[in-house]
mmCIF file of C-alpha atoms in Angstrom:
data_model
loop_
_atom_site.group_PDB
_atom_site.id
_atom_site.type_symbol
_atom_site.label_atom_id
_atom_site.label_comp_id
_atom_site.label_asym_id
_atom_site.label_seq_id
_atom_site.Cartn_x
_atom_site.Cartn_y
_atom_site.Cartn_z
ATOM 1 C CA UNK Y 7 99.733 68.637 125.962
ATOM 2 C CA UNK Y 8 103.233 67.578 127.335
ATOM 3 C CA UNK Y 9 103.463 65.544 130.505
ATOM 4 C CA UNK Y 10 104.308 68.964 132.267
ATOM 5 C CA UNK Y 11 100.977 70.192 131.258
ATOM 6 C CA UNK Y 12 102.381 72.683 128.729
ATOM 7 C CA UNK Y 13 101.393 73.132 125.021
ATOM 8 C CA UNK Y 14 103.894 71.582 122.888
ATOM 9 C CA UNK Y 15 103.471 72.797 119.274
ATOM 10 C CA UNK Y 16 101.460 74.627 116.327
ATOM 11 C CA UNK Y 17 98.293 73.592 115.128
ATOM 12 C CA UNK Y 18 98.606 71.477 112.039
ATOM 13 C CA UNK Y 19 97.699 72.651 108.578
ATOM 14 C CA UNK Y 20 95.597 69.892 108.054
ATOM 15 C CA UNK Y 21 94.290 67.636 111.084
ATOM 16 C CA UNK Y 22 94.276 63.891 110.044
ATOM 17 C CA UNK Y 23 91.154 63.496 112.244
ATOM 18 C CA UNK Y 24 87.910 63.053 110.295
ATOM 19 C CA UNK Y 25 85.140 63.716 112.682
ATOM 20 C CA UNK Y 26 83.001 66.687 113.000
ATOM 21 C CA UNK Y 27 84.779 69.467 114.998
ATOM 22 C CA UNK Y 28 81.423 70.964 116.474
ATOM 23 C CA UNK Y 29 81.450 68.206 119.163
ATOM 24 C CA UNK Y 30 83.729 69.601 122.019
ATOM 25 C CA UNK Y 31 85.361 67.141 124.125
ATOM 26 C CA UNK Y 32 85.318 68.818 127.614
ATOM 27 C CA UNK Y 33 89.009 68.664 127.817
ATOM 28 C CA UNK Y 34 89.153 70.767 124.567
ATOM 29 C CA UNK Y 35 87.136 73.612 126.346
ATOM 30 C CA UNK Y 36 89.615 73.419 129.184
ATOM 31 C CA UNK Y 37 92.682 73.454 126.906
ATOM 32 C CA UNK Y 38 91.332 76.131 125.024
ATOM 33 C CA UNK Y 39 90.488 78.433 127.849
ATOM 34 C CA UNK Y 40 94.081 77.665 129.333
ATOM 35 C CA UNK Y 41 95.485 78.940 125.878
ATOM 36 C CA UNK Y 42 93.351 82.173 125.788
ATOM 37 C CA UNK Y 43 94.383 83.023 129.459
ATOM 38 C CA UNK Y 44 98.147 82.286 128.677
ATOM 39 C CA UNK Y 45 98.129 84.812 125.737
ATOM 40 C CA UNK Y 46 96.187 87.426 127.950
ATOM 41 C CA UNK Y 47 99.209 87.397 130.329
ATOM 42 C CA UNK Y 48 102.037 87.917 127.703
ATOM 43 C CA UNK Y 49 103.544 91.265 126.923
ATOM 44 C CA UNK Y 50 105.558 92.406 124.061
ATOM 45 C CA UNK Y 51 106.855 95.848 125.264
ATOM 46 C CA UNK Y 52 110.251 95.504 123.870
ATOM 47 C CA UNK Y 53 109.142 93.984 120.370
ATOM 48 C CA UNK Y 54 109.678 97.371 118.555
ATOM 49 C CA UNK Y 55 113.148 97.437 119.365
ATOM 50 C CA UNK Y 56 114.145 94.006 119.052
ATOM 51 C CA UNK Y 57 113.052 93.561 115.405
ATOM 52 C CA UNK Y 58 115.686 92.534 112.805
ATOM 53 C CA UNK Y 59 116.447 95.785 110.445
ATOM 54 C CA UNK Y 60 114.116 98.682 109.993
ATOM 55 C CA UNK Y 61 110.392 98.044 110.285
ATOM 56 C CA UNK Y 62 108.418 98.401 107.194
ATOM 57 C CA UNK Y 63 106.302 100.907 109.332
ATOM 58 C CA UNK Y 64 106.089 102.440 112.780
ATOM 59 C CA UNK Y 65 102.959 104.217 114.105
ATOM 60 C CA UNK Y 66 103.448 106.098 117.146
ATOM 61 C CA UNK Y 67 100.090 107.094 119.025
ATOM 62 C CA UNK Y 68 101.126 108.741 122.396
ATOM 63 C CA UNK Y 69 97.402 110.008 122.439
ATOM 64 C CA UNK Y 70 96.052 106.497 121.943
ATOM 65 C CA UNK Y 71 98.808 104.707 124.131
ATOM 66 C CA UNK Y 72 99.479 102.585 121.142
ATOM 67 C CA UNK Y 73 102.434 101.666 118.827
ATOM 68 C CA UNK Y 74 102.175 99.784 115.467
ATOM 69 C CA UNK Y 75 105.004 97.954 113.733
ATOM 70 C CA UNK Y 76 104.754 96.044 110.451
ATOM 71 C CA UNK Y 77 107.473 93.800 109.211
ATOM 72 C CA UNK Y 78 108.316 90.623 107.394
ATOM 73 C CA UNK Y 79 108.599 87.148 108.964
ATOM 74 C CA UNK Y 80 112.550 87.058 109.167
ATOM 75 C CA UNK Y 81 112.376 90.641 110.832
ATOM 76 C CA UNK Y 82 110.577 89.279 114.067
ATOM 77 C CA UNK Y 83 112.428 87.296 116.659
ATOM 78 C CA UNK Y 84 111.083 83.721 116.778
ATOM 79 C CA UNK Y 85 109.325 84.281 120.303
ATOM 80 C CA UNK Y 86 107.564 87.306 119.168
ATOM 81 C CA UNK Y 87 106.494 85.552 116.086
ATOM 82 C CA UNK Y 88 104.939 82.789 118.128
ATOM 83 C CA UNK Y 89 103.593 85.317 120.303
ATOM 84 C CA UNK Y 90 101.805 86.977 117.384
ATOM 85 C CA UNK Y 91 100.534 83.785 115.981
ATOM 86 C CA UNK Y 92 99.236 82.587 119.637
ATOM 87 C CA UNK Y 93 97.429 86.021 119.694
ATOM 88 C CA UNK Y 94 95.682 85.229 116.362
ATOM 89 C CA UNK Y 95 94.952 81.384 118.138
ATOM 90 C CA UNK Y 96 93.625 82.855 121.082
ATOM 91 C CA UNK Y 97 91.218 85.270 119.248
ATOM 92 C CA UNK Y 98 89.993 82.677 117.086
ATOM 93 C CA UNK Y 99 89.418 80.528 120.189
ATOM 94 C CA UNK Y 100 87.375 83.372 121.664
ATOM 95 C CA UNK Y 101 85.131 83.842 118.684
ATOM 96 C CA UNK Y 102 84.917 79.783 118.315
ATOM 97 C CA UNK Y 103 86.605 80.625 114.670
ATOM 98 C CA UNK Y 104 88.853 77.612 114.999
ATOM 99 C CA UNK Y 105 88.213 73.972 116.139
ATOM 100 C CA UNK Y 106 88.962 73.786 119.883
ATOM 101 C CA UNK Y 107 89.098 70.068 119.506
ATOM 102 C CA UNK Y 108 91.871 70.241 116.739
ATOM 103 C CA UNK Y 109 93.788 72.877 118.776
ATOM 104 C CA UNK Y 110 93.648 70.311 122.038
ATOM 105 C CA UNK Y 111 94.733 67.345 119.548
ATOM 106 C CA UNK Y 112 97.824 69.213 118.488
ATOM 107 C CA UNK Y 113 98.658 70.842 121.935
ATOM 108 C CA UNK Y 114 98.942 73.888 119.984
ATOM 109 C CA UNK Y 115 99.446 77.375 121.762
ATOM 110 C CA UNK Y 116 100.075 79.054 118.408
ATOM 111 C CA UNK Y 117 99.069 78.964 114.755
ATOM 112 C CA UNK Y 118 101.784 77.382 112.448
ATOM 113 C CA UNK Y 119 105.037 79.146 111.706
ATOM 114 C CA UNK Y 120 105.312 80.163 108.223
ATOM 115 C CA UNK Y 121 107.059 77.599 105.955
ATOM 116 C CA UNK Y 122 110.329 78.917 104.209
ATOM 117 C CA UNK Y 123 108.765 80.477 100.618
ATOM 118 C CA UNK Y 124 110.503 82.685 98.036
ATOM 119 C CA UNK Y 125 108.416 85.673 99.479
ATOM 120 C CA UNK Y 126 107.704 86.228 102.857
ATOM 121 C CA UNK Y 127 104.235 87.152 104.796
ATOM 122 C CA UNK Y 128 103.877 90.784 106.385
ATOM 123 C CA UNK Y 129 102.699 91.213 110.037
ATOM 124 C CA UNK Y 130 101.243 94.413 111.364
ATOM 125 C CA UNK Y 131 100.548 94.397 115.091
ATOM 126 C CA UNK Y 132 99.407 97.057 117.543
ATOM 127 C CA UNK Y 133 100.509 97.195 121.167
ATOM 128 C CA UNK Y 134 99.362 99.092 124.128
ATOM 129 C CA UNK Y 135 102.509 101.104 125.378
ATOM 130 C CA UNK Y 136 101.502 101.039 129.198
ATOM 131 C CA UNK Y 137 100.790 97.245 129.125
ATOM 132 C CA UNK Y 138 102.819 95.786 126.308
ATOM 133 C CA UNK Y 139 99.977 93.797 125.326
ATOM 134 C CA UNK Y 140 98.815 92.947 121.631
ATOM 135 C CA UNK Y 141 95.425 95.122 121.072
ATOM 136 C CA UNK Y 142 95.340 94.491 117.263
ATOM 137 C CA UNK Y 143 96.615 92.422 114.295
ATOM 138 C CA UNK Y 144 96.447 92.198 110.657
ATOM 139 C CA UNK Y 145 98.481 89.897 108.079
ATOM 140 C CA UNK Y 146 99.386 89.838 104.587
ATOM 141 C CA UNK Y 147 100.176 86.140 103.577
ATOM 142 C CA UNK Y 148 102.198 85.520 100.605
ATOM 143 C CA UNK Y 149 101.827 83.093 97.634
ATOM 144 C CA UNK Y 150 102.613 79.771 97.927
ATOM 145 C CA UNK Y 151 104.258 79.271 94.490
ATOM 146 C CA UNK Y 152 107.877 78.602 94.356
ATOM 147 C CA UNK Y 153 108.173 80.998 91.346
ATOM 148 C CA UNK Y 154 106.446 84.082 90.288
ATOM 149 C CA UNK Y 155 103.615 82.811 87.947
ATOM 150 C CA UNK Y 156 101.353 85.087 85.771
ATOM 151 C CA UNK Y 157 98.038 85.760 87.887
ATOM 152 C CA UNK Y 158 96.106 83.596 85.207
ATOM 153 C CA UNK Y 159 98.583 80.651 84.941
ATOM 154 C CA UNK Y 160 96.716 77.655 85.164
ATOM 155 C CA UNK Y 161 99.426 75.851 87.394
ATOM 156 C CA UNK Y 162 99.693 78.721 89.867
ATOM 157 C CA UNK Y 163 98.756 77.433 93.690
ATOM 158 C CA UNK Y 164 95.356 78.996 94.619
ATOM 159 C CA UNK Y 165 95.547 81.288 97.935
ATOM 160 C CA UNK Y 166 93.387 79.913 100.643
ATOM 161 C CA UNK Y 167 90.425 82.432 100.299
ATOM 162 C CA UNK Y 168 90.345 81.247 96.588
ATOM 163 C CA UNK Y 169 90.212 77.634 97.599
ATOM 164 C CA UNK Y 170 87.530 78.140 100.302
ATOM 165 C CA UNK Y 171 85.302 80.017 98.089
ATOM 166 C CA UNK Y 172 85.963 78.226 94.764
ATOM 167 C CA UNK Y 173 86.693 81.110 92.782
ATOM 168 C CA UNK Y 174 89.819 82.690 90.966
ATOM 169 C CA UNK Y 175 90.177 86.191 91.979
ATOM 170 C CA UNK Y 176 93.664 87.232 90.328
ATOM 171 C CA UNK Y 177 92.889 86.138 86.857
ATOM 172 C CA UNK Y 178 91.049 89.418 86.076
ATOM 173 C CA UNK Y 179 94.083 91.420 86.924
ATOM 174 C CA UNK Y 180 96.706 89.350 84.718
ATOM 175 C CA UNK Y 181 99.118 91.316 82.718
ATOM 176 C CA UNK Y 182 102.624 91.915 81.792
ATOM 177 C CA UNK Y 183 105.200 92.317 84.703
ATOM 178 C CA UNK Y 184 102.398 91.133 87.397
ATOM 179 C CA UNK Y 185 102.736 87.761 89.057
ATOM 180 C CA UNK Y 186 101.642 86.105 92.194
ATOM 181 C CA UNK Y 187 104.681 87.031 94.246
ATOM 182 C CA UNK Y 188 103.012 90.530 93.948
ATOM 183 C CA UNK Y 189 99.760 89.444 95.317
ATOM 184 C CA UNK Y 190 98.925 88.936 99.040
ATOM 185 C CA UNK Y 191 96.196 87.845 101.135
ATOM 186 C CA UNK Y 192 94.631 90.024 103.947
ATOM 187 C CA UNK Y 193 94.178 87.980 106.956
ATOM 188 C CA UNK Y 194 93.085 88.127 110.438
ATOM 189 C CA UNK Y 195 91.967 91.486 110.905
ATOM 190 C CA UNK Y 196 91.583 91.356 114.574
ATOM 191 C CA UNK Y 197 91.233 93.530 117.681
ATOM 192 C CA UNK Y 198 91.817 92.121 120.935
ATOM 193 C CA UNK Y 199 88.291 90.622 122.236
ATOM 194 C CA UNK Y 200 89.083 91.731 125.745
ATOM 195 C CA UNK Y 201 89.274 95.518 125.068
ATOM 196 C CA UNK Y 202 86.827 97.975 126.865
ATOM 197 C CA UNK Y 203 85.126 100.187 124.414
ATOM 198 C CA UNK Y 204 86.750 103.491 124.283
ATOM 199 C CA UNK Y 205 89.236 105.859 122.320
ATOM 200 C CA UNK Y 206 91.894 103.085 122.292
ATOM 201 C CA UNK Y 207 89.317 100.433 121.061
ATOM 202 C CA UNK Y 208 88.353 102.998 118.124
ATOM 203 C CA UNK Y 209 91.795 103.453 117.140
ATOM 204 C CA UNK Y 210 93.141 100.153 116.904
ATOM 205 C CA UNK Y 211 91.794 99.095 113.601
ATOM 206 C CA UNK Y 212 92.954 102.354 111.957
ATOM 207 C CA UNK Y 213 96.401 101.419 113.394
ATOM 208 C CA UNK Y 214 96.368 98.124 111.519
ATOM 209 C CA UNK Y 215 94.946 99.846 108.398
ATOM 210 C CA UNK Y 216 97.750 102.468 108.534
ATOM 211 C CA UNK Y 217 100.544 100.373 109.347
ATOM 212 C CA UNK Y 218 99.561 97.859 106.629
ATOM 213 C CA UNK Y 219 99.129 100.829 104.084
ATOM 214 C CA UNK Y 220 102.531 102.477 104.818
ATOM 215 C CA UNK Y 221 104.291 99.092 104.293
ATOM 216 C CA UNK Y 222 102.671 98.504 100.998
ATOM 217 C CA UNK Y 223 103.419 101.828 99.949
ATOM 218 C CA UNK Y 224 107.054 101.511 100.940
ATOM 219 C CA UNK Y 225 107.372 98.081 99.257
ATOM 220 C CA UNK Y 226 106.142 99.587 96.002
ATOM 221 C CA UNK Y 227 105.911 97.195 92.934
ATOM 222 C CA UNK Y 228 106.483 94.183 95.282
ATOM 223 C CA UNK Y 229 102.860 94.438 96.337
ATOM 224 C CA UNK Y 230 100.368 94.964 93.587
ATOM 225 C CA UNK Y 231 97.173 93.089 94.563
ATOM 226 C CA UNK Y 232 95.552 92.364 97.830
ATOM 227 C CA UNK Y 233 92.846 89.627 98.122
ATOM 228 C CA UNK Y 234 91.008 88.000 100.884
ATOM 229 C CA UNK Y 235 87.598 87.278 102.457
ATOM 230 C CA UNK Y 236 85.686 89.897 104.731
ATOM 231 C CA UNK Y 237 82.552 90.713 106.327
ATOM 232 C CA UNK Y 238 80.728 93.858 104.692
ATOM 233 C CA UNK Y 239 80.726 96.063 107.596
ATOM 234 C CA UNK Y 240 84.296 95.196 108.986
ATOM 235 C CA UNK Y 241 87.507 94.737 107.198
ATOM 236 C CA UNK Y 242 85.606 95.466 103.816
ATOM 237 C CA UNK Y 243 84.438 98.963 105.111
ATOM 238 C CA UNK Y 244 87.943 99.729 106.272
ATOM 239 C CA UNK Y 245 89.421 98.915 102.917
ATOM 240 C CA UNK Y 246 87.047 100.942 100.817
ATOM 241 C CA UNK Y 247 87.700 103.905 103.184
ATOM 242 C CA UNK Y 248 91.196 104.062 102.220
ATOM 243 C CA UNK Y 249 90.902 104.014 98.703
ATOM 244 C CA UNK Y 250 90.837 100.090 97.619
ATOM 245 C CA UNK Y 251 88.402 99.578 94.588
ATOM 246 C CA UNK Y 252 87.409 96.131 95.688
ATOM 247 C CA UNK Y 253 85.797 93.637 93.435
ATOM 248 C CA UNK Y 254 83.551 91.505 95.619
ATOM 249 C CA UNK Y 255 82.143 88.140 94.537
ATOM 250 C CA UNK Y 256 78.540 87.557 95.779
ATOM 251 C CA UNK Y 257 76.902 84.329 96.222
ATOM 252 C CA UNK Y 258 79.982 81.879 97.005
ATOM 253 C CA UNK Y 259 79.210 79.034 99.520
ATOM 254 C CA UNK Y 260 82.744 78.747 101.189
ATOM 255 C CA UNK Y 261 83.685 75.685 102.970
ATOM 256 C CA UNK Y 262 86.655 73.745 104.442
ATOM 257 C CA UNK Y 263 87.138 70.090 105.084
ATOM 258 C CA UNK Y 264 85.862 69.074 108.471
ATOM 259 C CA UNK Y 265 89.409 67.882 109.214
ATOM 260 C CA UNK Y 266 90.636 71.527 108.807
ATOM 261 C CA UNK Y 267 91.096 73.374 112.232
ATOM 262 C CA UNK Y 268 89.566 76.525 110.470
ATOM 263 C CA UNK Y 269 86.327 74.887 109.209
ATOM 264 C CA UNK Y 270 84.215 76.592 111.875
ATOM 265 C CA UNK Y 271 85.000 79.932 110.435
ATOM 266 C CA UNK Y 272 82.662 79.363 107.707
ATOM 267 C CA UNK Y 273 79.650 78.048 109.694
ATOM 268 C CA UNK Y 274 78.691 81.810 110.793
ATOM 269 C CA UNK Y 275 75.284 83.347 110.106
ATOM 270 C CA UNK Y 276 76.909 85.985 108.231
ATOM 271 C CA UNK Y 277 79.647 84.702 105.993
ATOM 272 C CA UNK Y 278 82.897 86.587 104.748
ATOM 273 C CA UNK Y 279 82.873 87.626 100.931
ATOM 274 C CA UNK Y 280 85.873 87.039 98.587
ATOM 275 C CA UNK Y 281 87.329 90.279 97.484
ATOM 276 C CA UNK Y 282 90.545 91.577 95.533
ATOM 277 C CA UNK Y 283 91.674 94.887 94.694
ATOM 278 C CA UNK Y 284 94.942 96.330 93.062
ATOM 279 C CA UNK Y 285 96.843 98.658 95.607
ATOM 280 C CA UNK Y 286 95.382 102.158 95.145
ATOM 281 C CA UNK Y 287 97.484 104.684 93.410
ATOM 282 C CA UNK Y 288 96.539 107.437 95.695
ATOM 283 C CA UNK Y 289 97.082 105.534 98.871
ATOM 284 C CA UNK Y 290 99.329 108.151 100.294
ATOM 285 C CA UNK Y 291 96.710 110.708 100.536
ATOM 286 C CA UNK Y 292 94.277 108.172 102.660
ATOM 287 C CA UNK Y 293 97.230 107.514 105.166
ATOM 288 C CA UNK Y 294 98.133 111.041 105.444
ATOM 289 C CA UNK Y 295 94.453 111.603 106.565
ATOM 290 C CA UNK Y 296 94.537 108.728 108.993
ATOM 291 C CA UNK Y 297 98.134 109.520 110.365
ATOM 292 C CA UNK Y 298 97.308 113.042 111.060
ATOM 293 C CA UNK Y 299 94.524 112.395 113.123
ATOM 294 C CA UNK Y 300 96.201 109.435 114.975
ATOM 295 C CA UNK Y 301 99.364 112.046 115.775
ATOM 296 C CA UNK Y 302 97.055 115.023 116.705
ATOM 297 C CA UNK Y 303 97.877 117.164 113.883
ATOM 298 C CA UNK Y 304 94.761 117.037 111.896
ATOM 299 C CA UNK Y 305 92.343 119.677 111.639
ATOM 300 C CA UNK Y 306 89.368 117.010 111.717
ATOM 301 C CA UNK Y 307 87.723 116.851 115.109
ATOM 302 C CA UNK Y 308 86.311 113.435 115.368
ATOM 303 C CA UNK Y 309 86.459 110.035 114.077
ATOM 304 C CA UNK Y 310 83.074 110.417 112.309
ATOM 305 C CA UNK Y 311 84.805 113.551 110.630
ATOM 306 C CA UNK Y 312 87.893 111.530 109.595
ATOM 307 C CA UNK Y 313 85.579 108.696 108.127
ATOM 308 C CA UNK Y 314 83.329 111.511 106.164
ATOM 309 C CA UNK Y 315 86.475 112.666 104.651
ATOM 310 C CA UNK Y 316 87.807 109.461 103.532
ATOM 311 C CA UNK Y 317 84.436 108.252 102.231
ATOM 312 C CA UNK Y 318 83.893 111.528 100.013
ATOM 313 C CA UNK Y 319 87.678 111.266 98.536
ATOM 314 C CA UNK Y 320 86.891 107.472 97.808
ATOM 315 C CA UNK Y 321 83.570 108.201 95.916
ATOM 316 C CA UNK Y 322 85.078 111.031 94.093
ATOM 317 C CA UNK Y 323 87.988 108.591 92.861
ATOM 318 C CA UNK Y 324 85.302 105.586 92.007
ATOM 319 C CA UNK Y 325 83.524 107.968 89.955
ATOM 320 C CA UNK Y 326 86.672 109.180 87.765
ATOM 321 C CA UNK Y 327 88.274 105.863 87.901
ATOM 322 C CA UNK Y 328 88.033 104.164 84.252
ATOM 323 C CA UNK Y 329 86.646 100.641 83.824
ATOM 324 C CA UNK Y 330 89.299 97.966 84.157
ATOM 325 C CA UNK Y 331 90.032 96.921 80.400
ATOM 326 C CA UNK Y 332 90.397 93.671 79.745
ATOM 327 C CA UNK Y 333 88.755 92.259 83.054
ATOM 328 C CA UNK Y 334 87.429 88.988 82.998
ATOM 329 C CA UNK Y 335 84.731 88.063 85.557
#
């Protein structure tokens, strides 16, 4: 922390400290609480109109008092990008999924800013239109490869999920015209932990899935594969409901180095499973169902009816889908 008592930077990608991050200095606990309170006070009311260029997606929802915008790294002014990365950090501190000790040592108030790369990350953020507060976030993280390499290239840089779980998720989809710059990692599917349960609470995950899905659809061939790790009854459920034919790898033992600020995320009782899937060819159908319910034009009368409709379509599509030719385990 600076002499003035303000946080001064972003948490490092790899902390140099080697001690076990589970032992928390009382100062780290106080710092973590300060960071959480800081981000609870921030408002992003003007974010949708201050983005550079047209957003990849905008989902307006007057019924839920929510608006969701999706854009690339470069489309968000620096202060808003830091704010979104700060929201991610604050939520992970609340959930004990990031080391408070590492955050305190780095005097961090947001996750690391993206490094310049050949392709950009994609961010979807849901805001409350009454307060301007962030209510949800999900990201699609790009490949670190400087060049667009074949998915089965031995020299490609593994995505973080692959490194943590010790698996190759992309090789099974290798084929002509498909490279690592068209693969994105699904990350930080988060709803504000302070939200009271209610209609807005229920709408936020669907806003995130819809915003992300519409952006992916608009980008066409630029996004072909989605991978990541998630829990069975959270993100995996939502992705299946909007048509993703997930290949899930069971039985992995994910871990990060003790020096990694994110090491606590793999010390939970229920551990996320690695998955990969091509972008569904019929994703637009699922988006229309969700969007029509959010904007009040749907014939469906409840979220349960929406989920039932999506699940029925997903099951029918799975039965008709041919086996992936040439797939490798």
